[in-house]
Structures are given as structure tokens and as C-alpha cells.
Amino acid sequence: MSDTSNLTPGTGVNSADASERADVIVVGAGPGGSTMAAYLADAGLDVLLLEKTRFPREKVCGDGLTPRAVKELDLLGIPTPESEGWIRNKGLRLVGRGMRLQVDWPEASGFPTYGLVRTRQDFDDILARHAVSKGARLLQGVNVTEPLREGSQVVGVRAKLLGEDGRATGDTATYRAPLVVAADGNSSRLALAVGREKREDRPMGVAVRGYYTSPRTHDDYLESWLELPGRDEHGREVLLPGYGWIFGVGDGTSNVGLGILNTSKAFGRTDYREVLKRWVAQMPAEWTFTDETLVGDLRGAALPMGFNRTPHYADGLMLVGDSGGMVNPFNGEGIAYAMEAARLGSEVVANAFTRGRHDDAARERVLETYPKVMKDALGGYFTLGRHFATIIGNPQLMKLAVTYSLPREDLMKLVVRVMANLADPKGTSTTDRLYSALTRITPSA
């Protein structure tokens, strides 16, 4: 990708006045933030998209995109041709208890029948460029430090400006808007500043990954290993609740990583980088997953799941993506849900500004519908995922699930469809009807 340091139309990256204004400020140019900025700018709103780092930049991720994420890319208007580095895959290869089972992505209404792999260094850059092409003003090197408030209402943000080297320049800026969208990740400085703490009744995960040069760089399937060896509080070997992955990146490397849930008693007492190293050491030598072929460092990140921070809107601040805990508890997928929340949220925001352009109270009433929109879209499914996360936190149940489920291909096809959230709520298949029934009777997250 070429340099993106001057993506701000007409002015340049850090040329904001001390009190620059916009209709909407979006903090964080990850998948959720850039998607939101693109939709809102396309709707005619003046959008400031603030990003702390500079593109291209790396993020900890598996780099695998399910058909649900591909659908969001299609809706956004992002082309994904293989000739431009998008690596297609046919489905999941599940490995466990000495067995290997390949499950193709289902033919589900409204979803493509393929997934993709794209590194976050490229992926986020592409989405940010798309937002700019729609008219959003991207400012890079802007480290948002706190919300600007009038009473309880968030009316903008304050920021420190960073140089090309990522260090503070000593300059500061203030940006004002009737709405601020926090797409600033798991730690979400903005959400914390207004008192929206993480909910302890929601699962949390951790992911660790590295890139290895390997002949497995090309693969038609995303590979998931369902057995990750860990130790309990007594030092006995147990299965950790989570999975390992091997995703071919197509550039000579494979993304190899693991995701673990906090529903295990071993959570917080386990060195996950060491788990990853022990795991890859057991793999065939010809795959070359060794310290010598590791490109860069092993890196980790938190996975906030199941709406672990709420409310998703109040008093001028809207949460999108990881800031609102929008990661699937079934499989740790976050990109699809960040983009989906941005799409749904942008519809609410555009409607709010149409109805309340000259009426703050009318705009606020529409914005306050966003939490219900998200609950209706994902609440029941995320609640099911929370129960699933609790169940597999028991090492014995995890072992039984892998042992008795993996040999049953029809059952695993159902499991894959549910875990990747590819059922059609309005469909007539057995899987679709079961999905609809479960989400109807499950309280929203």
C-alpha cells in the first residue's frame, strides 16, 4: 500500500484548528470506526475520523474473515478480488482428538459462500482510504485523551498531537461535534471517562498470534485446532477453553495464534505465549513454525465479548466495536460485528441528524434507540455465546465436546454455522428454525 499520511482532503494530517468542528467525530480508524465514517460521510454528514497511529499499521488479529464479515465488506462497497491480495477460503478445517474435518461455509441466505484472509496492516488501511473517498476527514497522529463535556453531555474530545515517530509534539487540539463515536478499542478511554466500566458478567478472551514463514502460506481452509494444552491450579494438564488457528496469509507466511476465554480457572495464571510455543512445537517440522521462522514478535490482545460495556449510547457518546464489547463469544470474531454495528449505528445517526438538524432534543431521542437496535440485532445470539463460553470453561466438558462432536460431520456443520452466526433468522431449514427459536427464548445481552 502507498503512503496514507495525507488522507485529509485539502488540508493535511494535523492541520486542525484548535476548535475544529464537525457533525460527528469518530475516534479510532479500525474496522468499526472507518466503516461508520464511510457510511456517515456518504450520507452527507461532516465526519472527522481521528486515529492515534499512522497507516499502514499492525493490529493483533487472526486476519481471518468469515462470510459474515465478507458480507459487510460487500455492503460497504469494498471490492475483494484475489488479484489484489484478498485470499479466499472455502470453510473451516477442524482438528482435534487425532481427527481432521473440513466443513465448507454453508449456503446461507444473504451470505457469500467464502471467507477471506487479509492482514490488518492492509485491511484497516483499505477501510480508512474508503472512508476518505466518501468524504470523511481522516486525521492521523491524534491521540484522544478525554471527552469534552458540557454537563453530562459529550460535545467533543481533547487530544495530543503525535509526530511521524509516534511521539507527542507538545501540541494539543480540541474537536467539537454533537455526536462522538468511540471506536477506540477494548480499553476505550472515552467510555471509561464517562463511567462506562466493563461488565464482570460478560466473558473476556485473550488472543496471541505470530507470523511464521511457512509452506502453509496458501490454504483453501481456515484451520482451527480444538485442543490447547494448559494446566489447572494443581499443575495437571487440561484443555483450555478456546482454540488455536493456522491461517495462510498468501505472502509466504502463516498467521498462527490462539484465543482463550476467561471462563477457565487457568485464565490469568497462564503464559499464553508459552502455550503457543509449546503448541507449535508439536507440529510437523516441514511446516516450519519455529523461533527461527517467526517474523517479528508474538503479540497479544484482549477480546471483549458479549456486550461487556453498556449502554452503547448515552449523552452524546456512542460505542462501536471493541469499545462496546462487540466480539462473538462463540469464536472471538470481532471485525464482522464492529462493521455491522457501524452500519446499523450509521442508519440511526443519519436518521437522527435528519430529524434533529435544528432540534437537539429530537436528535437525542433518535440516538437513544441505538442500544435497542444492537440488542435486537445481536443480543440474543451473544447471550447464547455467553452460556457456551461458560460451558467450555469446564475442562472435562470441553474434552467431551471435542471427543464426541468432531466425528459427527452433520453435527459439526451445524456447530460451524451457529458459531460463525451464519444462520438465517427468517430461513426455513432445520438449522435456521433452531437458531430462531433459541435466540427468541434467550434474553438479550
Short mmCIF file of C-alpha atoms in Angstrom, two decimals:
data_model
loop_
_atom_site.label_atom_id
_atom_site.label_comp_id
_atom_site.label_asym_id
_atom_site.label_seq_id
_atom_site.Cartn_x
_atom_site.Cartn_y
_atom_site.Cartn_z
CA MET A 1 0.00 0.00 0.00
CA SER A 2 1.21 3.51 -0.69
CA ASP A 3 1.66 6.18 1.97
CA THR A 4 -1.56 7.45 3.57
CA SER A 5 -0.15 10.28 5.64
CA ASN A 6 -2.09 12.93 3.72
CA LEU A 7 -5.55 11.45 3.65
CA THR A 8 -7.24 14.57 4.98
CA PRO A 9 -8.76 16.27 1.94
CA GLY A 10 -7.27 19.65 1.21
CA THR A 11 -5.51 20.31 4.49
CA GLY A 12 -3.11 17.56 5.56
CA VAL A 13 -2.97 15.30 8.52
CA ASN A 14 -2.57 17.54 11.57
CA SER A 15 -3.80 20.88 10.34
CA ALA A 16 -6.88 21.03 12.55
CA ASP A 17 -7.67 24.34 14.20
CA ALA A 18 -7.74 24.34 17.98
CA SER A 19 -11.53 24.23 17.96
CA GLU A 20 -12.39 22.43 14.71
CA ARG A 21 -16.00 21.31 14.41
CA ALA A 22 -17.85 18.52 12.62
CA ASP A 23 -21.23 16.83 12.67
CA VAL A 24 -19.73 13.61 14.02
CA ILE A 25 -16.34 12.74 15.50
CA VAL A 26 -15.28 9.10 15.17
CA VAL A 27 -12.37 8.12 17.42
CA GLY A 28 -10.41 5.16 16.10
CA ALA A 29 -9.95 4.15 12.45
CA GLY A 30 -10.22 0.40 12.88
CA PRO A 31 -12.91 -1.60 11.07
CA GLY A 32 -15.77 -0.18 13.14
CA GLY A 33 -14.61 3.43 13.08
CA SER A 34 -13.75 3.57 9.39
CA THR A 35 -16.97 1.81 8.43
CA MET A 36 -19.01 4.27 10.48
CA ALA A 37 -17.14 7.22 8.99
CA ALA A 38 -17.68 5.94 5.44
CA TYR A 39 -21.43 5.45 5.85
CA LEU A 40 -21.96 8.78 7.57
CA ALA A 41 -19.87 10.75 5.10
CA ASP A 42 -21.74 9.06 2.26
CA ALA A 43 -24.97 10.22 3.93
CA GLY A 44 -23.77 13.80 3.68
CA LEU A 45 -22.54 14.37 7.23
CA ASP A 46 -19.28 16.14 8.05
CA VAL A 47 -17.20 13.45 9.73
CA LEU A 48 -13.85 13.73 11.49
CA LEU A 49 -12.09 10.36 11.81
CA LEU A 50 -9.30 10.54 14.42
CA GLU A 51 -6.57 7.89 14.55
CA LYS A 52 -3.75 7.75 17.08
CA THR A 53 -1.30 5.86 14.87
CA ARG A 54 -0.43 6.26 11.20
CA PHE A 55 -1.28 3.95 8.34
CA PRO A 56 -0.28 1.36 7.48
CA ARG A 57 -0.16 -0.07 10.99
CA GLU A 58 -0.37 -3.51 12.55
CA LYS A 59 -3.05 -4.89 14.85
CA VAL A 60 -3.24 -8.16 16.75
CA CYS A 61 -5.74 -10.34 14.89
CA GLY A 62 -6.12 -13.72 13.25
CA ASP A 63 -6.66 -11.93 9.90
CA GLY A 64 -9.43 -14.41 9.02
CA LEU A 65 -12.77 -13.06 7.80
CA THR A 66 -15.87 -15.25 7.90
CA PRO A 67 -18.66 -14.91 5.33
CA ARG A 68 -20.42 -12.63 7.80
CA ALA A 69 -17.51 -10.18 7.59
CA VAL A 70 -17.33 -10.57 3.81
CA LYS A 71 -21.00 -9.58 3.63
CA GLU A 72 -20.23 -6.36 5.49
CA LEU A 73 -17.40 -5.59 3.06
CA ASP A 74 -19.79 -6.15 0.16
CA LEU A 75 -22.42 -3.86 1.70
CA LEU A 76 -19.79 -1.19 2.30
CA GLY A 77 -18.67 -1.38 -1.33
CA ILE A 78 -15.15 -2.73 -0.78
CA PRO A 79 -14.01 -4.92 -3.71
CA THR A 80 -12.10 -8.04 -2.68
CA PRO A 81 -10.52 -9.52 -5.83
CA GLU A 82 -7.88 -12.18 -5.38
CA SER A 83 -5.68 -10.24 -7.81
CA GLU A 84 -5.37 -7.52 -5.13
CA GLY A 85 -4.23 -9.79 -2.32
CA TRP A 86 -7.53 -10.99 -0.88
CA ILE A 87 -7.07 -14.69 -0.05
CA ARG A 88 -10.30 -16.68 -0.37
CA ASN A 89 -11.12 -19.79 1.65
CA LYS A 90 -13.83 -22.41 1.38
CA GLY A 91 -14.52 -23.07 5.05
CA LEU A 92 -13.08 -24.40 8.30
CA ARG A 93 -10.77 -27.34 8.89
CA LEU A 94 -11.30 -28.60 12.46
CA VAL A 95 -8.53 -30.54 14.19
CA GLY A 96 -8.82 -32.42 17.48
CA ARG A 97 -8.52 -35.83 19.17
CA GLY A 98 -6.44 -37.05 16.23
CA MET A 99 -9.15 -36.17 13.72
CA ARG A 100 -9.38 -33.61 10.92
CA LEU A 101 -12.70 -32.50 9.48
CA GLN A 102 -13.24 -29.97 6.69
CA VAL A 103 -16.54 -28.08 6.78
CA ASP A 104 -17.38 -25.79 3.88
CA TRP A 105 -19.04 -22.48 4.61
CA PRO A 106 -22.79 -23.08 4.36
CA GLU A 107 -25.01 -21.80 1.60
CA ALA A 108 -26.87 -19.40 3.86
CA SER A 109 -29.29 -16.79 2.60
CA GLY A 110 -27.69 -13.36 2.47
CA PHE A 111 -24.11 -14.57 2.97
CA PRO A 112 -21.36 -15.40 0.46
CA THR A 113 -20.06 -18.97 0.43
CA TYR A 114 -16.44 -17.98 1.02
CA GLY A 115 -14.32 -16.31 3.63
CA LEU A 116 -11.19 -14.18 3.26
CA VAL A 117 -7.78 -13.59 4.79
CA ARG A 118 -6.21 -10.15 4.82
CA THR A 119 -3.65 -8.81 7.29
CA ARG A 120 -4.84 -5.98 9.49
CA GLN A 121 -1.92 -3.87 8.31
CA ASP A 122 -3.55 -3.82 4.87
CA PHE A 123 -7.17 -4.26 5.91
CA ASP A 124 -7.51 -1.23 8.18
CA ASP A 125 -5.63 0.91 5.67
CA ILE A 126 -8.10 -0.06 2.93
CA LEU A 127 -11.13 0.77 5.08
CA ALA A 128 -9.68 4.14 6.13
CA ARG A 129 -9.00 5.01 2.49
CA HIS A 130 -12.56 4.08 1.63
CA ALA A 131 -13.91 6.38 4.33
CA VAL A 132 -11.81 9.23 2.95
CA SER A 133 -13.07 8.50 -0.58
CA LYS A 134 -16.61 9.04 0.74
CA GLY A 135 -15.66 12.42 2.20
CA ALA A 136 -14.57 11.67 5.77
CA ARG A 137 -11.66 13.77 7.08
CA LEU A 138 -9.01 11.46 8.50
CA LEU A 139 -6.54 12.95 10.97
CA GLN A 140 -3.67 10.63 11.90
CA GLY A 141 -1.34 11.05 14.84
CA VAL A 142 -4.20 12.33 17.01
CA ASN A 143 -4.14 10.79 20.48
CA VAL A 144 -7.55 11.47 22.01
CA THR A 145 -7.08 11.89 25.75
CA GLU A 146 -10.53 12.75 27.09
CA PRO A 147 -14.05 13.75 26.16
CA LEU A 148 -15.09 17.36 26.12
CA ARG A 149 -18.27 17.74 28.19
CA GLU A 150 -20.93 20.30 28.92
CA GLY A 151 -22.64 18.98 32.00
CA SER A 152 -23.23 15.27 31.36
CA GLN A 153 -23.28 15.70 27.57
CA VAL A 154 -20.23 14.78 25.49
CA VAL A 155 -19.70 17.55 22.93
CA GLY A 156 -16.27 16.72 21.58
CA VAL A 157 -12.80 15.48 22.50
CA ARG A 158 -9.40 16.79 23.50
CA ALA A 159 -6.25 15.31 22.00
CA LYS A 160 -2.47 15.40 21.95
CA LEU A 161 -0.86 15.51 18.52
CA LEU A 162 1.84 12.99 17.67
CA GLY A 163 4.70 13.29 15.23
CA GLU A 164 5.71 10.88 12.48
CA ASP A 165 7.73 8.95 15.07
CA GLY A 166 4.65 8.48 17.27
CA ARG A 167 5.93 10.80 19.98
CA ALA A 168 4.00 13.74 21.38
CA THR A 169 4.82 17.02 19.67
CA GLY A 170 3.63 19.12 22.59
CA ASP A 171 0.70 20.42 20.53
CA THR A 172 -2.90 19.79 21.54
CA ALA A 173 -6.23 20.16 19.79
CA THR A 174 -9.91 20.27 20.59
CA TYR A 175 -12.56 18.85 18.28
CA ARG A 176 -16.27 19.54 18.76
CA ALA A 177 -19.35 17.74 17.46
CA PRO A 178 -22.91 16.96 18.60
CA LEU A 179 -22.01 13.25 18.50
CA VAL A 180 -18.82 11.37 19.35
CA VAL A 181 -18.42 7.73 18.31
CA ALA A 182 -15.97 5.76 20.45
CA ALA A 183 -14.39 3.13 18.23
CA ASP A 184 -11.23 3.26 20.31
CA GLY A 185 -10.90 -0.40 21.19
CA ASN A 186 -11.10 -2.58 24.27
CA SER A 187 -9.58 -0.08 26.69
CA SER A 188 -11.84 2.74 25.37
CA ARG A 189 -10.52 5.78 27.17
CA LEU A 190 -13.66 7.70 26.23
CA ALA A 191 -16.08 5.13 27.64
CA LEU A 192 -14.13 4.89 30.87
CA ALA A 193 -14.05 8.66 31.22
CA VAL A 194 -17.86 8.81 31.30
CA GLY A 195 -18.14 5.90 33.75
CA ARG A 196 -18.90 3.00 31.43
CA GLU A 197 -16.87 0.25 33.03
CA LYS A 198 -16.52 -3.30 31.75
CA ARG A 199 -19.22 -5.67 32.95
CA GLU A 200 -17.89 -8.55 35.02
CA ASP A 201 -20.80 -10.79 33.98
CA ARG A 202 -19.52 -10.92 30.40
CA PRO A 203 -16.78 -13.21 29.08
CA MET A 204 -13.38 -11.87 28.19
CA GLY A 205 -10.81 -13.52 25.97
CA VAL A 206 -7.17 -13.08 25.14
CA ALA A 207 -5.53 -13.71 21.78
CA VAL A 208 -1.85 -14.26 20.97
CA ARG A 209 -0.50 -14.58 17.47
CA GLY A 210 2.63 -14.54 15.36
CA TYR A 211 3.57 -14.72 11.69
CA TYR A 212 5.79 -17.59 10.56
CA THR A 213 7.36 -18.14 7.17
CA SER A 214 5.92 -21.46 6.10
CA PRO A 215 4.91 -23.57 3.09
CA ARG A 216 1.41 -23.43 4.58
CA THR A 217 1.05 -19.85 3.40
CA HIS A 218 -1.60 -20.97 0.89
CA ASP A 219 -4.61 -22.90 2.19
CA ASP A 220 -8.19 -23.20 0.96
CA TYR A 221 -9.45 -23.55 4.55
CA LEU A 222 -9.09 -21.68 7.82
CA GLU A 223 -7.68 -24.24 10.24
CA SER A 224 -8.86 -24.41 13.87
CA TRP A 225 -7.32 -26.68 16.49
CA LEU A 226 -9.78 -27.50 19.24
CA GLU A 227 -7.26 -28.81 21.78
CA LEU A 228 -4.99 -26.35 23.55
CA PRO A 229 -2.99 -27.90 26.39
CA GLY A 230 -2.85 -26.00 29.66
CA ARG A 231 -2.56 -26.73 33.37
CA ASP A 232 -5.05 -26.36 36.19
CA GLU A 233 -4.38 -24.91 39.64
CA HIS A 234 -2.86 -28.25 40.69
CA GLY A 235 -0.46 -28.42 37.77
CA ARG A 236 -2.42 -31.10 35.93
CA GLU A 237 -2.75 -30.93 32.17
CA VAL A 238 -6.19 -29.78 31.00
CA LEU A 239 -7.76 -28.47 27.80
CA LEU A 240 -8.03 -24.71 27.73
CA PRO A 241 -11.36 -23.17 26.60
CA GLY A 242 -10.55 -21.78 23.20
CA TYR A 243 -8.85 -22.78 20.01
CA GLY A 244 -5.70 -22.36 18.00
CA TRP A 245 -5.62 -21.27 14.40
CA ILE A 246 -3.44 -21.51 11.31
CA PHE A 247 -4.44 -19.08 8.58
CA GLY A 248 -2.39 -18.91 5.38
CA VAL A 249 -1.71 -15.27 4.53
CA GLY A 250 -0.51 -15.94 0.97
CA ASP A 251 2.65 -13.82 1.25
CA GLY A 252 4.97 -16.62 2.35
CA THR A 253 3.75 -16.57 5.95
CA SER A 254 1.01 -18.10 8.09
CA ASN A 255 -0.80 -16.33 10.90
CA VAL A 256 -0.62 -18.77 13.82
CA GLY A 257 -2.34 -17.95 17.06
CA LEU A 258 -4.71 -18.90 19.83
CA GLY A 259 -7.66 -17.46 21.65
CA ILE A 260 -8.54 -18.36 25.26
CA LEU A 261 -11.62 -17.49 27.33
CA ASN A 262 -11.58 -16.27 30.93
CA THR A 263 -14.14 -18.92 31.90
CA SER A 264 -11.27 -21.27 32.72
CA LYS A 265 -9.72 -21.28 36.20
CA ALA A 266 -6.36 -21.15 34.43
CA PHE A 267 -7.13 -17.74 32.96
CA GLY A 268 -4.74 -15.10 34.23
CA ARG A 269 -2.31 -17.71 35.53
CA THR A 270 -1.20 -18.94 32.12
CA ASP A 271 1.61 -17.66 29.93
CA TYR A 272 -0.21 -17.76 26.61
CA ARG A 273 2.88 -17.09 24.57
CA GLU A 274 4.42 -20.21 26.10
CA VAL A 275 1.23 -22.15 25.33
CA LEU A 276 1.54 -21.05 21.72
CA LYS A 277 5.20 -22.04 21.57
CA ARG A 278 4.51 -25.48 23.08
CA TRP A 279 1.62 -25.99 20.70
CA VAL A 280 3.52 -25.17 17.51
CA ALA A 281 6.49 -27.24 18.69
CA GLN A 282 4.28 -30.33 18.34
CA MET A 283 3.52 -29.64 14.69
CA PRO A 284 5.25 -31.28 11.72
CA ALA A 285 8.74 -29.91 11.14
CA GLU A 286 8.02 -29.26 7.48
CA TRP A 287 5.51 -26.56 8.48
CA THR A 288 8.48 -24.58 9.89
CA PHE A 289 6.71 -22.91 12.81
CA THR A 290 9.86 -22.23 14.82
CA ASP A 291 11.56 -19.35 16.59
CA GLU A 292 13.85 -19.02 13.57
CA THR A 293 10.94 -18.50 11.15
CA LEU A 294 8.94 -16.18 13.42
CA VAL A 295 8.55 -12.81 11.70
CA GLY A 296 8.54 -10.09 14.34
CA ASP A 297 7.27 -10.78 17.84
CA LEU A 298 4.43 -12.78 19.32
CA ARG A 299 1.77 -10.23 20.22
CA GLY A 300 -1.36 -10.39 22.34
CA ALA A 301 -4.60 -8.50 22.78
CA ALA A 302 -7.78 -8.66 24.85
CA LEU A 303 -11.08 -9.80 23.31
CA PRO A 304 -14.06 -8.02 24.94
CA MET A 305 -17.12 -10.19 24.36
CA GLY A 306 -20.88 -10.26 24.56
CA PHE A 307 -21.61 -6.53 25.01
CA ASN A 308 -19.30 -6.19 28.02
CA ARG A 309 -19.66 -2.41 28.15
CA THR A 310 -23.03 -0.64 28.12
CA PRO A 311 -25.01 1.47 27.45
CA HIS A 312 -23.97 1.63 23.83
CA TYR A 313 -25.32 5.16 23.61
CA ALA A 314 -25.96 7.90 26.14
CA ASP A 315 -25.30 11.63 26.44
CA GLY A 316 -23.61 12.20 23.10
CA LEU A 317 -21.26 9.16 23.17
CA MET A 318 -21.88 6.06 21.02
CA LEU A 319 -19.86 2.84 21.32
CA VAL A 320 -18.94 0.73 18.29
CA GLY A 321 -16.85 -2.44 18.09
CA ASP A 322 -14.49 -3.49 20.87
CA SER A 323 -15.30 -0.40 22.93
CA GLY A 324 -18.79 -1.84 23.38
CA GLY A 325 -17.68 -5.48 23.77
CA MET A 326 -18.94 -6.48 20.33
CA VAL A 327 -16.90 -9.66 19.96
CA ASN A 328 -18.62 -13.01 19.34
CA PRO A 329 -18.24 -15.24 22.46
CA PHE A 330 -18.51 -18.35 20.28
CA ASN A 331 -15.42 -17.76 18.15
CA GLY A 332 -13.72 -14.50 19.12
CA GLU A 333 -14.66 -12.80 15.86
CA GLY A 334 -14.81 -9.02 16.15
CA ILE A 335 -14.42 -7.44 12.71
CA ALA A 336 -17.80 -8.54 11.36
CA TYR A 337 -19.63 -7.25 14.42
CA ALA A 338 -17.76 -3.95 14.55
CA MET A 339 -18.67 -3.32 10.92
CA GLU A 340 -22.26 -4.46 11.45
CA ALA A 341 -22.65 -2.19 14.47
CA ALA A 342 -21.21 0.68 12.43
CA ARG A 343 -23.67 0.04 9.61
CA LEU A 344 -26.67 -0.16 11.94
CA GLY A 345 -25.42 2.74 14.02
CA SER A 346 -24.88 4.92 10.97
CA GLU A 347 -28.53 4.41 9.99
CA VAL A 348 -29.58 5.63 13.42
CA VAL A 349 -27.21 8.60 13.29
CA ALA A 350 -28.22 9.67 9.78
CA ASN A 351 -31.87 9.50 10.81
CA ALA A 352 -31.14 11.46 13.98
CA PHE A 353 -29.46 14.28 12.10
CA THR A 354 -32.23 14.38 9.51
CA ARG A 355 -34.92 14.69 12.16
CA GLY A 356 -32.95 16.83 14.57
CA ARG A 357 -30.80 19.10 12.46
CA HIS A 358 -32.24 22.09 14.29
CA ASP A 359 -33.70 20.28 17.29
CA ASP A 360 -31.21 18.79 19.75
CA ALA A 361 -33.93 17.01 21.73
CA ALA A 362 -35.32 15.32 18.61
CA ARG A 363 -31.84 14.19 17.56
CA GLU A 364 -31.17 12.81 21.03
CA ARG A 365 -34.41 10.79 21.04
CA VAL A 366 -33.39 9.03 17.84
CA LEU A 367 -29.82 8.40 19.02
CA GLU A 368 -31.18 6.80 22.19
CA THR A 369 -32.69 3.99 20.07
CA TYR A 370 -29.22 2.63 19.18
CA PRO A 371 -28.86 0.33 22.24
CA LYS A 372 -32.16 -1.38 21.36
CA VAL A 373 -31.12 -1.69 17.72
CA MET A 374 -27.98 -3.53 18.82
CA LYS A 375 -29.85 -5.73 21.30
CA ASP A 376 -32.38 -6.69 18.65
CA ALA A 377 -29.61 -7.49 16.18
CA LEU A 378 -27.17 -9.41 18.38
CA GLY A 379 -28.38 -9.55 21.98
CA GLY A 380 -29.95 -12.99 21.95
CA TYR A 381 -27.08 -14.51 19.98
CA PHE A 382 -24.45 -13.03 22.28
CA THR A 383 -26.34 -14.36 25.30
CA LEU A 384 -26.19 -17.86 23.81
CA GLY A 385 -22.49 -17.30 23.28
CA ARG A 386 -22.01 -16.38 26.95
CA HIS A 387 -23.60 -19.66 28.01
CA PHE A 388 -21.38 -21.52 25.56
CA ALA A 389 -18.29 -19.79 26.97
CA THR A 390 -19.23 -20.85 30.49
CA ILE A 391 -19.78 -24.47 29.48
CA ILE A 392 -16.45 -24.93 27.69
CA GLY A 393 -14.69 -23.32 30.65
CA ASN A 394 -15.05 -26.74 32.30
CA PRO A 395 -12.07 -28.82 31.03
CA GLN A 396 -14.00 -32.09 31.26
CA LEU A 397 -16.93 -30.75 29.27
CA MET A 398 -14.52 -29.31 26.73
CA LYS A 399 -12.88 -32.70 26.31
CA LEU A 400 -16.23 -34.46 25.93
CA ALA A 401 -17.42 -31.90 23.39
CA VAL A 402 -14.36 -32.38 21.20
CA THR A 403 -14.31 -36.17 21.55
CA TYR A 404 -17.95 -36.84 20.74
CA SER A 405 -18.80 -33.97 18.40
CA LEU A 406 -15.92 -33.87 15.94
CA PRO A 407 -16.57 -37.33 14.40
CA ARG A 408 -20.16 -36.32 13.59
CA GLU A 409 -19.92 -34.34 10.39
CA ASP A 410 -23.57 -33.28 10.25
CA LEU A 411 -23.40 -32.03 13.83
CA MET A 412 -20.20 -30.11 13.16
CA LYS A 413 -21.75 -28.44 10.12
CA LEU A 414 -24.48 -27.20 12.42
CA VAL A 415 -21.93 -26.09 15.02
CA VAL A 416 -19.90 -24.17 12.46
CA ARG A 417 -23.00 -22.44 11.14
CA VAL A 418 -24.11 -21.36 14.61
CA MET A 419 -20.64 -20.38 15.87
CA ALA A 420 -19.98 -18.25 12.79
CA ASN A 421 -23.51 -16.80 13.06
CA LEU A 422 -24.45 -17.77 9.51
CA ALA A 423 -27.99 -18.94 10.17
CA ASP A 424 -30.83 -17.03 8.52
CA PRO A 425 -33.35 -15.88 11.18
CA LYS A 426 -36.06 -15.96 8.51
CA GLY A 427 -34.91 -19.21 6.90
CA THR A 428 -36.85 -22.47 6.80
CA SER A 429 -34.05 -25.03 7.25
CA THR A 430 -33.77 -27.04 10.46
CA THR A 431 -30.69 -25.05 11.47
CA ASP A 432 -32.39 -21.73 10.76
CA ARG A 433 -35.50 -22.69 12.73
CA LEU A 434 -33.41 -23.92 15.67
CA TYR A 435 -31.37 -20.71 15.63
CA SER A 436 -34.50 -18.56 15.55
CA ALA A 437 -36.11 -20.50 18.40
CA LEU A 438 -33.02 -20.28 20.62
CA THR A 439 -32.49 -16.56 20.08
CA ARG A 440 -36.17 -15.85 20.71
CA ILE A 441 -36.24 -17.62 24.08
CA THR A 442 -32.81 -16.30 25.15
CA PRO A 443 -32.86 -12.90 26.89
CA SER A 444 -30.97 -10.23 25.00
CA ALA A 445 -27.46 -9.38 26.21
#
